[in-house]
Tab-separated table of C-alpha atoms and ligand atoms in Angstrom:
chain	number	residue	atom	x	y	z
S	1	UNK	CA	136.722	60.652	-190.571
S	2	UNK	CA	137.398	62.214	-187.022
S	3	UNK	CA	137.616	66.133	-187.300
S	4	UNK	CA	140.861	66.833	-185.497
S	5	UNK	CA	138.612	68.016	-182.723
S	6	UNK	CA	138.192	64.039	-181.440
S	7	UNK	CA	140.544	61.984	-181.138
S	8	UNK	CA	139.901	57.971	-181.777
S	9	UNK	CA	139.283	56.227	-178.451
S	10	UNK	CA	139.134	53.160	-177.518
S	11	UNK	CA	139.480	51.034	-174.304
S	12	UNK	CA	140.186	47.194	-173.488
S	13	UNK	CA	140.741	45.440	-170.576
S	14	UNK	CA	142.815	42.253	-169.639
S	15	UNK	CA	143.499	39.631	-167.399
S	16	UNK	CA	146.452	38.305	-164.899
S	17	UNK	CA	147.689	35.348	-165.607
S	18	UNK	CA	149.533	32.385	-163.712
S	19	UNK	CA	151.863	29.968	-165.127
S	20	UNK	CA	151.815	26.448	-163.803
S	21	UNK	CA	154.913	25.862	-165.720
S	22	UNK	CA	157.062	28.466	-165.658
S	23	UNK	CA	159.023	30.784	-168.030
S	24	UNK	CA	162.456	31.931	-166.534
S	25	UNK	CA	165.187	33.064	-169.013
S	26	UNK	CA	165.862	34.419	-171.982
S	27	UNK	CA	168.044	32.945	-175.132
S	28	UNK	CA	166.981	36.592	-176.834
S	29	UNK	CA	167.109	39.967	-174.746
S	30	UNK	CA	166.241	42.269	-176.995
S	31	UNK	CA	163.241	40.007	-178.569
S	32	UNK	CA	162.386	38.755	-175.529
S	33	UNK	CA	162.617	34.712	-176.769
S	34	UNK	CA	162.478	32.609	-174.077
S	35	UNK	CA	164.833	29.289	-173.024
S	36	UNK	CA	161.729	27.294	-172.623
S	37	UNK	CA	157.751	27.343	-173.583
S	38	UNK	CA	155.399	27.839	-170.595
S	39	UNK	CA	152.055	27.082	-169.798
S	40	UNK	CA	149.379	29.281	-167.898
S	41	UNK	CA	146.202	30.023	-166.431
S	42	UNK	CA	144.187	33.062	-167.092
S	43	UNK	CA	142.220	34.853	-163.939
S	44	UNK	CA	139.218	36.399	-163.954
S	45	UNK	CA	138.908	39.914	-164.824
S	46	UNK	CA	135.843	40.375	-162.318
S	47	UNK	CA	138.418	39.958	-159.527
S	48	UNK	CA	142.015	41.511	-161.447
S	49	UNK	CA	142.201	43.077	-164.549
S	50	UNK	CA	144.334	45.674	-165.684
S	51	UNK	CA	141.847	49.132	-167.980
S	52	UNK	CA	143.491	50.348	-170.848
S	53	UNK	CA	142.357	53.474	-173.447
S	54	UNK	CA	144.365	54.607	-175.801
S	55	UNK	CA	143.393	57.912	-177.990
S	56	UNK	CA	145.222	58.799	-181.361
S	57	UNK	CA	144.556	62.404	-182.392
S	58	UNK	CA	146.285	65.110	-184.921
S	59	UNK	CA	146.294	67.216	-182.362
S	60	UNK	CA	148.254	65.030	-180.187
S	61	UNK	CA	152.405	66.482	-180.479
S	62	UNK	CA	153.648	63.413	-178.749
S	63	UNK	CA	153.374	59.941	-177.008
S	64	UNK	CA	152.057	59.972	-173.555
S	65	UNK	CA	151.648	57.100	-170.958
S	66	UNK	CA	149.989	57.139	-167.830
S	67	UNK	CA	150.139	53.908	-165.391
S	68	UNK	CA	147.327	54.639	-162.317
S	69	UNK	CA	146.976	58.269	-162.723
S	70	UNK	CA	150.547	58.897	-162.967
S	71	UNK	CA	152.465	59.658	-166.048
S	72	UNK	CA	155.343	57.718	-167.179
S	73	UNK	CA	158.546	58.234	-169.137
S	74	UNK	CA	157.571	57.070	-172.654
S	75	UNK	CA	161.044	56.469	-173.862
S	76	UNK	CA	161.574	52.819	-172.122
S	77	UNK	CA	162.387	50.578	-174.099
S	78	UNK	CA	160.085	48.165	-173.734
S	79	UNK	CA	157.037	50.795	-173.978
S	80	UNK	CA	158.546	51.880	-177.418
S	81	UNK	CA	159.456	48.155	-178.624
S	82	UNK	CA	155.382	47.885	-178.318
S	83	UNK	CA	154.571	51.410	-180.126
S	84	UNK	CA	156.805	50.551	-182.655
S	85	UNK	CA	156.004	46.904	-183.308
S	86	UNK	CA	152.183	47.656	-183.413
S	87	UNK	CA	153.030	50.988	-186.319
S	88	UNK	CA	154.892	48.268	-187.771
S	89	UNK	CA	151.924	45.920	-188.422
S	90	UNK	CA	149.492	48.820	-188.925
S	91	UNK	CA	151.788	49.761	-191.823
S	92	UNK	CA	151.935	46.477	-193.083
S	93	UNK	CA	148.270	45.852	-193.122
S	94	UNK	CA	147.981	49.320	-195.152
S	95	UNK	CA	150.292	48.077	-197.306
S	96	UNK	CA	148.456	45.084	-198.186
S	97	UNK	CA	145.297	47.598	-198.989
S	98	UNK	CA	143.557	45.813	-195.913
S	99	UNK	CA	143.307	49.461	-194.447
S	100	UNK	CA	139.729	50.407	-192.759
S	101	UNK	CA	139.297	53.945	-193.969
S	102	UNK	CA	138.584	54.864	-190.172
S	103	UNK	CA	141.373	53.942	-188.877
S	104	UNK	CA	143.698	56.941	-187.610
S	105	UNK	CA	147.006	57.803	-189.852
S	106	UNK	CA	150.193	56.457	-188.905
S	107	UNK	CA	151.879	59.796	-188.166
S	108	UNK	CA	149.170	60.678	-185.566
S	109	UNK	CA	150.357	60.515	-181.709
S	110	UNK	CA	148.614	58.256	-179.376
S	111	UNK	CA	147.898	59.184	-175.522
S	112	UNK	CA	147.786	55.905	-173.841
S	113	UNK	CA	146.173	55.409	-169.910
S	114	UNK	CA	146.045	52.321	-168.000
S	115	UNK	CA	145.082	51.355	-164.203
S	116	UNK	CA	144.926	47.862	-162.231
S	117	UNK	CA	141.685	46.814	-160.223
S	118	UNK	CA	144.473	45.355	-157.523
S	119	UNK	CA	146.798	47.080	-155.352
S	120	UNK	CA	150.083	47.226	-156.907
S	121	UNK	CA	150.872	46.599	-152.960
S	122	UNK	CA	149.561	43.120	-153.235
S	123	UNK	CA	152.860	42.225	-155.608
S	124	UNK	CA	150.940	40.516	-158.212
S	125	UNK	CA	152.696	40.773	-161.647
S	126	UNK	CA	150.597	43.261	-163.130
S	127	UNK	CA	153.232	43.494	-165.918
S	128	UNK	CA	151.723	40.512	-168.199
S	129	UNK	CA	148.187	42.449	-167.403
S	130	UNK	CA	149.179	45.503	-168.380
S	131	UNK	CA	151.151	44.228	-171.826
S	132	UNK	CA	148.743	42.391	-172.777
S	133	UNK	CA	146.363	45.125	-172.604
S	134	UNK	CA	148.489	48.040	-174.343
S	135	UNK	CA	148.827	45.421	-177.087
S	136	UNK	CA	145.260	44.690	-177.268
S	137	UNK	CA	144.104	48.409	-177.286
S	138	UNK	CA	146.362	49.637	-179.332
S	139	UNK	CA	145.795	47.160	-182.259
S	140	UNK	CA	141.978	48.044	-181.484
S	141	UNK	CA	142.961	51.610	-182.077
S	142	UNK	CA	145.496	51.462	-184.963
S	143	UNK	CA	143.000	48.529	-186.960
S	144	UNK	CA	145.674	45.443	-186.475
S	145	UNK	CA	143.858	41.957	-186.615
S	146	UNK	CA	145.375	38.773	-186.164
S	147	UNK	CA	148.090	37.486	-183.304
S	148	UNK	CA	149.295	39.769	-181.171
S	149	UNK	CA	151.562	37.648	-178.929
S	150	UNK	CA	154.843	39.585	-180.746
S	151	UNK	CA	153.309	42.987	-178.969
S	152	UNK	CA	152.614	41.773	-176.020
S	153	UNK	CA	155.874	39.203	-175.250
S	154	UNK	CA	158.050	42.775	-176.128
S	155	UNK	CA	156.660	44.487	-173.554
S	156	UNK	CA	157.089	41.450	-170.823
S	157	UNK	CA	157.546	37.681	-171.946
S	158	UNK	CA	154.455	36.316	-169.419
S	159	UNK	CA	152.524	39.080	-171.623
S	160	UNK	CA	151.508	36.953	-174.588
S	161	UNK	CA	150.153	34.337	-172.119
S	162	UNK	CA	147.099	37.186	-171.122
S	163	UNK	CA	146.172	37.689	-175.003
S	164	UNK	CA	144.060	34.483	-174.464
S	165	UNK	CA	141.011	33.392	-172.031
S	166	UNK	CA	141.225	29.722	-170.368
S	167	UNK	CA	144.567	27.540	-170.659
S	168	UNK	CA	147.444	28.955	-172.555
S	169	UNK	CA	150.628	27.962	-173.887
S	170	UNK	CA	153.488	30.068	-174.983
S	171	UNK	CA	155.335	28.249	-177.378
S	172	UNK	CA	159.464	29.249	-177.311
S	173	UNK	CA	159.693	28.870	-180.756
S	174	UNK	CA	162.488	27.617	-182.852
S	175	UNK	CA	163.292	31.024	-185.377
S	176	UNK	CA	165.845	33.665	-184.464
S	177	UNK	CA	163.488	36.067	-185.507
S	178	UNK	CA	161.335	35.069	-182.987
S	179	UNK	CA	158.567	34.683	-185.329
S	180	UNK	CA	157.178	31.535	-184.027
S	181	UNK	CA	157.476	32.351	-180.562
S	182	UNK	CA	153.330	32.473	-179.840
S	183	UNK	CA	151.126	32.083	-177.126
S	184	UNK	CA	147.634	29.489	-177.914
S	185	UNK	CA	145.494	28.720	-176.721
S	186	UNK	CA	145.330	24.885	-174.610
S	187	UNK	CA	142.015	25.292	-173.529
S	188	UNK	CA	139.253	27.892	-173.221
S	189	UNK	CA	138.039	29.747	-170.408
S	190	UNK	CA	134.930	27.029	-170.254
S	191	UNK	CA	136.632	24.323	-169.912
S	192	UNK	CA	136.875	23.341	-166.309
S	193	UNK	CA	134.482	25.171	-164.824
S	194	UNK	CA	135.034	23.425	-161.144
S	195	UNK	CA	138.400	25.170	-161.184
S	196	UNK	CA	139.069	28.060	-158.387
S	197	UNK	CA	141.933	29.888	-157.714
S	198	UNK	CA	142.916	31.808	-154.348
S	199	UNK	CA	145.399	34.514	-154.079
S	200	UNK	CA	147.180	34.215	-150.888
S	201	UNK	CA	148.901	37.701	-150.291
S	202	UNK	CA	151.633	37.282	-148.292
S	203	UNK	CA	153.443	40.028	-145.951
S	204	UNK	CA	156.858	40.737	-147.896
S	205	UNK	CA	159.894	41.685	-145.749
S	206	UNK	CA	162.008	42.500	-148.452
S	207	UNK	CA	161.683	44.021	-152.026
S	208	UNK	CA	162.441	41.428	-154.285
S	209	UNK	CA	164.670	41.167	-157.319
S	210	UNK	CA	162.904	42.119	-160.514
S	211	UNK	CA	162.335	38.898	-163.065
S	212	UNK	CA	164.061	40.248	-165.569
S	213	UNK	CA	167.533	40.730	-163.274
S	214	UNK	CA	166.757	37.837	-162.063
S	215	UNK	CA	166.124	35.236	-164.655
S	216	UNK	CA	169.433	37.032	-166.593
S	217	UNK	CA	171.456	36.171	-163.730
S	218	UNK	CA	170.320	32.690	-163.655
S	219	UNK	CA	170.872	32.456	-167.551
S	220	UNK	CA	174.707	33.488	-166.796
S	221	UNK	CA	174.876	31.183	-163.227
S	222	UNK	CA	172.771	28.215	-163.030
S	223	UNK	CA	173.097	25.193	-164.367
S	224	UNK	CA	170.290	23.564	-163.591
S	225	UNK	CA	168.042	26.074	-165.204
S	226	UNK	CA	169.885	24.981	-168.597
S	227	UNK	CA	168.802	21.596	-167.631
S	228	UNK	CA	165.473	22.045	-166.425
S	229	UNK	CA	165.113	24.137	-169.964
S	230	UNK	CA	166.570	21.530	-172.360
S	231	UNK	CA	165.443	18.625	-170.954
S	232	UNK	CA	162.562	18.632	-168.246
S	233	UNK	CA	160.356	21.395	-169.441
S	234	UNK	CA	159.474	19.676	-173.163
S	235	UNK	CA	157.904	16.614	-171.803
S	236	UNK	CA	156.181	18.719	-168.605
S	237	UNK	CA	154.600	20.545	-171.248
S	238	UNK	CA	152.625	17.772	-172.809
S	239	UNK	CA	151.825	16.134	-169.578
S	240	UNK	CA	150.777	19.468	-167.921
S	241	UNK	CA	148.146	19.935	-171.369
S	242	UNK	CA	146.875	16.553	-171.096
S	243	UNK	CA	146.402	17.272	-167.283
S	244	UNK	CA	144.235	19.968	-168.289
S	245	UNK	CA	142.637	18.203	-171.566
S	246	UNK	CA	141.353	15.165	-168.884
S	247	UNK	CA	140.568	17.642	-166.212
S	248	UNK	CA	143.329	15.554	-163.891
S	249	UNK	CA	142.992	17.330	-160.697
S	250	UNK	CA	145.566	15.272	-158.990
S	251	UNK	CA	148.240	15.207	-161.630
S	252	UNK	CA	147.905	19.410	-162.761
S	253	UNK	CA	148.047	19.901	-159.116
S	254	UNK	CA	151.696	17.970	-158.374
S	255	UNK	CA	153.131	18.651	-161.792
S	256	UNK	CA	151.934	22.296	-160.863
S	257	UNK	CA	153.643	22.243	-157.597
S	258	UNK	CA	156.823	20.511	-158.870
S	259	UNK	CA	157.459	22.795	-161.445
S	260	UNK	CA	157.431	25.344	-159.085
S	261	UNK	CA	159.770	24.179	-156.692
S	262	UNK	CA	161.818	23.586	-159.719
S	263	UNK	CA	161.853	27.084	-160.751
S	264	UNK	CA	163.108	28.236	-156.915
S	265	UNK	CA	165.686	25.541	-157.113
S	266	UNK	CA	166.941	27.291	-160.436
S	267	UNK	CA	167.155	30.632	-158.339
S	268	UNK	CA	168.936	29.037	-155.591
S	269	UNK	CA	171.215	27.456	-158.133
S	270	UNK	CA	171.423	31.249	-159.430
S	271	UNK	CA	175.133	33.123	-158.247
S	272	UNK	CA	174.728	34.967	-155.985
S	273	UNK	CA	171.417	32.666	-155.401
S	274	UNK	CA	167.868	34.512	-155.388
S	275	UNK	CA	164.966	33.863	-152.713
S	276	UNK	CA	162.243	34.778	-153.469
S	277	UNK	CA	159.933	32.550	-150.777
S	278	UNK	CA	160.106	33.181	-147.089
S	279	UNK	CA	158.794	31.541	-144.154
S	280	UNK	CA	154.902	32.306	-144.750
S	281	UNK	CA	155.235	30.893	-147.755
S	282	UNK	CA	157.095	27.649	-146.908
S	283	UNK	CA	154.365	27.491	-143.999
S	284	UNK	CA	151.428	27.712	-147.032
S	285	UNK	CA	153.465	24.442	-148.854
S	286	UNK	CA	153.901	22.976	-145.755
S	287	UNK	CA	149.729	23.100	-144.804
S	288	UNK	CA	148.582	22.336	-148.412
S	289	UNK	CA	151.001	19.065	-148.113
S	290	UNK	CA	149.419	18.195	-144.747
S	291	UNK	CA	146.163	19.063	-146.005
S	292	UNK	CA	146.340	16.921	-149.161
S	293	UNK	CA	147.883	13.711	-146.994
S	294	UNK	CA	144.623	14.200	-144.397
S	295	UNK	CA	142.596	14.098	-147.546
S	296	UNK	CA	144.489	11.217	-148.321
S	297	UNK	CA	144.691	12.583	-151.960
S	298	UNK	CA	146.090	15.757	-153.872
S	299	UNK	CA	142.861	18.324	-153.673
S	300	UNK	CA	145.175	21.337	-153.217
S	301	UNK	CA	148.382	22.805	-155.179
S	302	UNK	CA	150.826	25.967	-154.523
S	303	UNK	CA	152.570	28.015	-157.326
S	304	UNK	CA	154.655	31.057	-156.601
S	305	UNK	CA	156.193	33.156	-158.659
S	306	UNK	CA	159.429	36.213	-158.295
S	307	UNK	CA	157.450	36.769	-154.810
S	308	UNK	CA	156.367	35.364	-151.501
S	309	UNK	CA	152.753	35.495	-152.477
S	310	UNK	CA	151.385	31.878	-152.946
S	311	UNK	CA	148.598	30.855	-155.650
S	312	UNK	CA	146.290	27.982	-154.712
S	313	UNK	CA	144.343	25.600	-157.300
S	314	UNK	CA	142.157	23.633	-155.866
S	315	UNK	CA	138.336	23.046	-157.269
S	316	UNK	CA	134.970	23.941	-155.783
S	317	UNK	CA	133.888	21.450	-153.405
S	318	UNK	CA	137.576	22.119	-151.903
S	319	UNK	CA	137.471	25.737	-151.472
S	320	UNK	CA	135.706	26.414	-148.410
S	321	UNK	CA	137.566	24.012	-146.331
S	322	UNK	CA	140.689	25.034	-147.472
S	323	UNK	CA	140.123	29.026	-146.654
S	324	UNK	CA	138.783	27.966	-143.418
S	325	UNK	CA	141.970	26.079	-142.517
S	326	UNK	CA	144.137	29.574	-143.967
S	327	UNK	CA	142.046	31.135	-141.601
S	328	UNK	CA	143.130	28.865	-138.655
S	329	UNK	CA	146.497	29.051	-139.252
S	330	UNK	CA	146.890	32.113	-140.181
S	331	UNK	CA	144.563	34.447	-138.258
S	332	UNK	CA	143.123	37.532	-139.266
S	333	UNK	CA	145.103	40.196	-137.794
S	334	UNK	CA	143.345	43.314	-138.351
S	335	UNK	CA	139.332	43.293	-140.140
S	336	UNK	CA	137.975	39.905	-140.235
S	337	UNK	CA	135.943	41.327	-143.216
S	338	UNK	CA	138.379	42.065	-145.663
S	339	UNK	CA	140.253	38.963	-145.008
S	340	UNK	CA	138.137	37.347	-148.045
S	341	UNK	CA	137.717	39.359	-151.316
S	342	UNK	CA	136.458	37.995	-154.578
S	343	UNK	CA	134.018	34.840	-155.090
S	344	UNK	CA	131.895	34.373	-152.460
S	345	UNK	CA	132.847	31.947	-149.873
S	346	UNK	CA	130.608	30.244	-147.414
S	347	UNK	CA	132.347	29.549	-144.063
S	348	UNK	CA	132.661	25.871	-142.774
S	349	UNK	CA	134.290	25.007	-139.304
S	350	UNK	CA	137.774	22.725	-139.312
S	351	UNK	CA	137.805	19.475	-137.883
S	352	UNK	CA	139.247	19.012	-134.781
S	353	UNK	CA	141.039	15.574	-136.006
S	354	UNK	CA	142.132	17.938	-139.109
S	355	UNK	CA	143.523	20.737	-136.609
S	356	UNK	CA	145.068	18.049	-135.042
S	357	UNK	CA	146.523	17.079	-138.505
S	358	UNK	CA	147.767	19.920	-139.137
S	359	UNK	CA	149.680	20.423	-136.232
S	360	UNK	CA	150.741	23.897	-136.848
S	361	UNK	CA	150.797	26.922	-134.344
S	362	UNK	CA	148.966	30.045	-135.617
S	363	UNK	CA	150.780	32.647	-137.280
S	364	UNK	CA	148.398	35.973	-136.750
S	365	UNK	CA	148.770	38.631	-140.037
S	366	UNK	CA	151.201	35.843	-141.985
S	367	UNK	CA	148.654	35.854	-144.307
S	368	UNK	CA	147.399	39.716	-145.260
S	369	UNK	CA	144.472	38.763	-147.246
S	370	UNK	CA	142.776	36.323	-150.055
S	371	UNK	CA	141.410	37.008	-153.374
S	372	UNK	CA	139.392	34.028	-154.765
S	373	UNK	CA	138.425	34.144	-158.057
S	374	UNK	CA	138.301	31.354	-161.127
S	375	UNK	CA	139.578	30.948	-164.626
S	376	UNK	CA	138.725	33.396	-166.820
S	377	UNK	CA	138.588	34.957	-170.466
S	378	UNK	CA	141.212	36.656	-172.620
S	379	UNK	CA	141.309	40.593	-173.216
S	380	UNK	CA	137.680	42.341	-173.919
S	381	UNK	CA	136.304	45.792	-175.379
S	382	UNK	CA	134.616	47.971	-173.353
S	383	UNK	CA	131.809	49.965	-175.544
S	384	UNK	CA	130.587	52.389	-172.668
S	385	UNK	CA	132.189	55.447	-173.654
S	386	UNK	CA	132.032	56.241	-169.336
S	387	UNK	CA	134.668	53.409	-169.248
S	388	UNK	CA	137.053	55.755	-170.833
S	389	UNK	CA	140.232	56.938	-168.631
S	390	UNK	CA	140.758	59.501	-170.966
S	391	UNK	CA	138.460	62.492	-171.614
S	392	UNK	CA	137.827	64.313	-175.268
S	393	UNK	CA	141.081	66.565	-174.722
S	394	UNK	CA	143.174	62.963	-174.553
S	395	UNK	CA	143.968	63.550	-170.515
S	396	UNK	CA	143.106	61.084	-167.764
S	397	UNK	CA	139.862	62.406	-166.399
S	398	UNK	CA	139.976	63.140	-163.137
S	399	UNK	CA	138.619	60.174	-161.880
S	400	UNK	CA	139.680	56.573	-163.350
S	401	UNK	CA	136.086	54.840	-164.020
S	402	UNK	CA	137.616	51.171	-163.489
T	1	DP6	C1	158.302	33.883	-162.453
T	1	DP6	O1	157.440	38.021	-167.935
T	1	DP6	O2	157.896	39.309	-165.819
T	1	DP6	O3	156.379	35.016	-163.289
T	1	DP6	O4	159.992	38.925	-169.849
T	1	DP6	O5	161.655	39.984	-168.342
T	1	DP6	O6	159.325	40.902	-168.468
T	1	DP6	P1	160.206	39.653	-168.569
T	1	DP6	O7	159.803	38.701	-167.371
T	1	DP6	P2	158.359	38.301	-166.828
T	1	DP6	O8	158.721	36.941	-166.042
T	1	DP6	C2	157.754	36.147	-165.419
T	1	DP6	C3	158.423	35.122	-164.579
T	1	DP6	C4	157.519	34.292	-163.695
T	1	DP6	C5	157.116	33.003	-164.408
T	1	DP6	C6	156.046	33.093	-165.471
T	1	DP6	O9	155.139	33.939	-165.386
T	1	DP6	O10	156.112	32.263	-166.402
């Protein structure tokens, strides 16, 4: 047993992930249960990943919670939903005499600290990151085995997608209590290793409206996202899994883009409607459109999500043409350098006849920078005690290791 001099430690880390069909309302609030399953792709943590330590100690007196060095109000609700579903299971497990004799007693305080690899400027949703890791470490910490989607979806419904490496549904479940509303995993990380991913980070000109205002006003206003829900979604689903099961480039890649004009169509549908693309990012649909009828087949696909920021599938042999032609369009404004982050790239020069394709003027800066990267595994341990964020007295030392 710990003396009361160290507290248990332990710390996790987990990936982004992006849905290629998406999730967008609720039919339970307070559960978070969602109108429709969804289906998405895990990122690699070498490029985004969200650190996560959590400490239980004795000598702890309360909860604590600090996001990127800063500490947090631990009374929101979805922050204690998570604490108290995870105590819940740990109890139950004890209960059931399943109890490790290491594991930390329930009464003991945890201090929990997490950071993001990414700029929280680059308006990725680090939310289903950052669930998905509290959930992970904390049933590390507490000795909980088993699913953790129920966690993870309290803290933020995309959440239980990032429990799992690869392809990943989230099944919506047919219970009240919510109980069979799971993430599972489609397809692992290894499946389709030709797969690669670029982040296009977009300049936004306004702050957009949260997901979870959002998608609750569209629950009250649209009718088409009952529609889309109840009847589209189901058989997208399956076709969108078999996509991935046959490695269909073509067909993932339009389903992919469909569904996601689908879901802005739902928040223009939404009273008083939502937009949540803008001009760079109807630019980015317009060139992968004209790029895919040059190619004179589907080789590139868009997604976006509650932001202007556009995600691009397309697979190896496609990547380095495709950055080059971002490139062209949208020009560097500032340090050529940093324009490219992630997986290497090598350059390649466009085609005049594919300029001339293209026919689109250059917009310098539209495009801040890109982050390529690949599909990658579910939540991991980290053993190195350096990767800690949190030193013996259960504060953030003084300077994150991640
Ligand atoms: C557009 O999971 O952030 O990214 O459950 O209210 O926390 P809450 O919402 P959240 O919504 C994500 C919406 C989306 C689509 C998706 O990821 O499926």
């Amino acid at each position: 047993m710990p003396s009361s001099k160290s507290p248990v430690v332990v710390t996790c880390t987990a990936p982004v992930n992006i849905a290629v069909i998406k999730y967008w309302g609720k039919r339970d609030e307070e559960l978070i249960l969602p109108l429709n399953s969804s289906l998405s792709v895990t990122l690699h943590q070498d490029q985004l990943r969200t650190t996560t330590t959590a400490a239980i100690s004795k000598d702890f007196s309360e909860d604590r919670v600090w996001l990127n060095g800063r500490e947090e109000d631990v009374e929101q609700p979805r922050l204690q939903a998570c604490l108290r579903e995870i105590r819940r299971l740990a109890r139950k497990r004890r209960s059931t005499g399943d109890e490790d004799p290491r594991t930390p007693s329930l009464s003991d305080r945890v201090h929990v600290a997490s950071v993001n690899n990414f700029p929280t400027a680059a308006g990725l949703a680090s939310s289903a990151a950052g669930f998905a890791c509290l959930a992970y470490t904390l049933a590390r910490v507490y000795g909980v085995e088993g699913d953790l989607s129920e966690v993870a979806r309290r803290g933020s419904g995309s959440a239980c997608r990032s429990l799992y490496g690869g392809f990943v549904e989230w099944q919506m479940g047919q219970r009240a209590d919510g109980k069979d509303s799971v993430a599972q995993q489609v397809a692992p990380e290894s499946h389709w290793p030709q797969l690669r991913v670029l982040i296009l980070v977009v300049s936004a000109e306004q702050k957009p409206v949260g997901s979870t205002a959002g998608m609750q006003t569209s629950v009250q206003t649209s009718a088409l996202l009952k529609f889309r829900a109840e009847a589209l979604v189901p058989a997208h689903i399956v076709e969108m899994a078999r996509c991935i099961q046959e490695q269909d480039f073509p067909g993932f890649a339009e389903l992919t883009m469909k569904d996601s004009n689908q879901f802005h169509a739902t928040c223009l549908d939404t009273f008083p409607p939502i937009s949540y693309l803008n001009d760079t990012s109807r630019r980015i649909m317009q060139l992968v459109h004209r790029f895919n009828a040059y190619h004179g087949q589907t080789k590139v696909a868009y997604t976006f999500d509650a932001g202007p920021n556009a995600v691009i599938f397309t697979l190896d042999d496609t990547m380095a043409e495709f950055v080059a032609v971002v490139r062209h369009v949208f020009p560097p404004e500032v340090n050529g350098d940093k324009f490219l982050k992630g997986l290497p790239v090598t350059p390649v020069p466009v085609s005049d006849e594919l300029k001339a394709t293209l026919a689109m003027e250059p917009v310098p800066g539209g495009v801040q920078y890109i982050i390529a990267t690949q599909v990658g595994p579910g939540p991991q341990v980290l053993d190195d005690p350096d990767a800690h964020l949190l030193g013996p007295d259960g504060l953030p030392k003084p300077k994150p290791a991640a």
